[in-house]
Amino acid sequence: APEAVRGGPIAALADGDEVTIDVDERRIDVALPDAEIQRRAAAYEQPPRAGDRVEVAIAKYAKLVGSASKGAIAR
């Protein structure tokens, strides 16, 4: 998601984390203490750019898909 690349809350997720998606309530939650999320967010480093083709694809995705907090739907 675009907010993950910019270091948003989704960037704090790691393999094996328990994530709950509640479509009716429009929520995405992770079973982690706030202190762990803050620690991971503070340690986050934006990934290196992978070249023009990837950048164009990510830019299109970021432009067309809304935030996960709003359903991550295409506009």
mmCIF file of C-alpha atoms in Angstrom:
data_model
loop_
_atom_site.group_PDB
_atom_site.id
_atom_site.type_symbol
_atom_site.label_atom_id
_atom_site.label_comp_id
_atom_site.label_asym_id
_atom_site.label_seq_id
_atom_site.Cartn_x
_atom_site.Cartn_y
_atom_site.Cartn_z
ATOM 1 C CA ALA A 1 0.000 0.000 0.000
ATOM 2 C CA PRO A 2 1.254 3.516 -0.639
ATOM 3 C CA GLU A 3 1.222 4.342 3.070
ATOM 4 C CA ALA A 4 3.529 1.391 3.748
ATOM 5 C CA VAL A 5 6.211 2.725 1.415
ATOM 6 C CA ARG A 6 5.980 6.123 3.122
ATOM 7 C CA GLY A 7 6.451 4.486 6.534
ATOM 8 C CA GLY A 8 2.795 4.441 7.588
ATOM 9 C CA PRO A 9 1.421 1.905 10.089
ATOM 10 C CA ILE A 10 1.295 -0.914 7.534
ATOM 11 C CA ALA A 11 5.081 -0.624 7.176
ATOM 12 C CA ALA A 12 5.375 -1.928 10.757
ATOM 13 C CA LEU A 13 3.964 -5.327 9.781
ATOM 14 C CA ALA A 14 6.270 -8.337 9.560
ATOM 15 C CA ASP A 15 5.931 -11.919 8.365
ATOM 16 C CA GLY A 16 3.961 -13.938 10.901
ATOM 17 C CA ASP A 17 2.023 -11.015 12.422
ATOM 18 C CA GLU A 18 -1.626 -11.784 13.103
ATOM 19 C CA VAL A 19 -3.782 -9.366 11.110
ATOM 20 C CA THR A 20 -7.564 -9.119 11.438
ATOM 21 C CA ILE A 21 -9.605 -7.567 8.649
ATOM 22 C CA ASP A 22 -13.159 -6.531 9.567
ATOM 23 C CA VAL A 23 -14.935 -5.571 6.360
ATOM 24 C CA ASP A 24 -18.170 -4.498 8.061
ATOM 25 C CA GLU A 25 -16.368 -2.133 10.440
ATOM 26 C CA ARG A 26 -13.828 -1.139 7.760
ATOM 27 C CA ARG A 27 -10.898 -1.925 10.076
ATOM 28 C CA ILE A 28 -7.537 -3.619 9.774
ATOM 29 C CA ASP A 29 -5.938 -4.522 13.107
ATOM 30 C CA VAL A 30 -2.710 -6.265 14.081
ATOM 31 C CA ALA A 31 -2.143 -8.233 17.292
ATOM 32 C CA LEU A 32 0.885 -6.242 18.459
ATOM 33 C CA PRO A 33 1.429 -3.984 21.451
ATOM 34 C CA ASP A 34 1.583 -0.271 20.610
ATOM 35 C CA ALA A 35 5.184 -0.144 21.859
ATOM 36 C CA GLU A 36 6.234 -2.794 19.305
ATOM 37 C CA ILE A 37 4.499 -0.950 16.465
ATOM 38 C CA GLN A 38 6.259 2.273 17.506
ATOM 39 C CA ARG A 39 9.631 0.471 17.719
ATOM 40 C CA ARG A 40 9.217 -0.989 14.240
ATOM 41 C CA ALA A 41 8.026 2.315 12.795
ATOM 42 C CA ALA A 42 11.065 4.100 14.253
ATOM 43 C CA ALA A 43 13.398 1.504 12.705
ATOM 44 C CA TYR A 44 11.691 1.625 9.285
ATOM 45 C CA GLU A 45 13.836 2.484 6.268
ATOM 46 C CA GLN A 46 12.212 3.210 2.942
ATOM 47 C CA PRO A 47 13.188 0.543 0.392
ATOM 48 C CA PRO A 48 15.581 1.581 -2.362
ATOM 49 C CA ARG A 49 14.117 2.499 -5.712
ATOM 50 C CA ALA A 50 14.056 -0.394 -8.141
ATOM 51 C CA GLY A 51 14.145 1.456 -11.455
ATOM 52 C CA ASP A 52 11.882 3.367 -13.786
ATOM 53 C CA ARG A 53 9.435 0.562 -14.654
ATOM 54 C CA VAL A 54 8.781 -0.279 -11.013
ATOM 55 C CA GLU A 55 8.494 3.392 -10.071
ATOM 56 C CA VAL A 56 5.915 3.963 -12.813
ATOM 57 C CA ALA A 57 3.887 0.949 -11.687
ATOM 58 C CA ILE A 58 3.984 2.055 -8.044
ATOM 59 C CA ALA A 59 3.063 5.617 -9.011
ATOM 60 C CA LYS A 60 0.038 4.348 -10.966
ATOM 61 C CA TYR A 61 -0.987 2.155 -8.034
ATOM 62 C CA ALA A 62 -0.593 5.010 -5.545
ATOM 63 C CA LYS A 63 -2.635 7.311 -7.788
ATOM 64 C CA LEU A 64 -5.456 4.834 -8.417
ATOM 65 C CA VAL A 65 -5.831 2.985 -5.123
ATOM 66 C CA GLY A 66 -7.058 4.665 -1.964
ATOM 67 C CA SER A 67 -5.760 4.249 1.560
ATOM 68 C CA ALA A 68 -6.270 0.929 3.334
ATOM 69 C CA SER A 69 -8.139 2.848 6.036
ATOM 70 C CA LYS A 70 -10.734 3.645 3.375
ATOM 71 C CA GLY A 71 -10.899 0.172 1.867
ATOM 72 C CA ALA A 72 -7.885 0.267 -0.510
ATOM 73 C CA ILE A 73 -10.266 0.436 -3.445
ATOM 74 C CA ALA A 74 -9.468 1.694 -6.936
ATOM 75 C CA ARG A 75 -10.867 5.092 -7.791
#
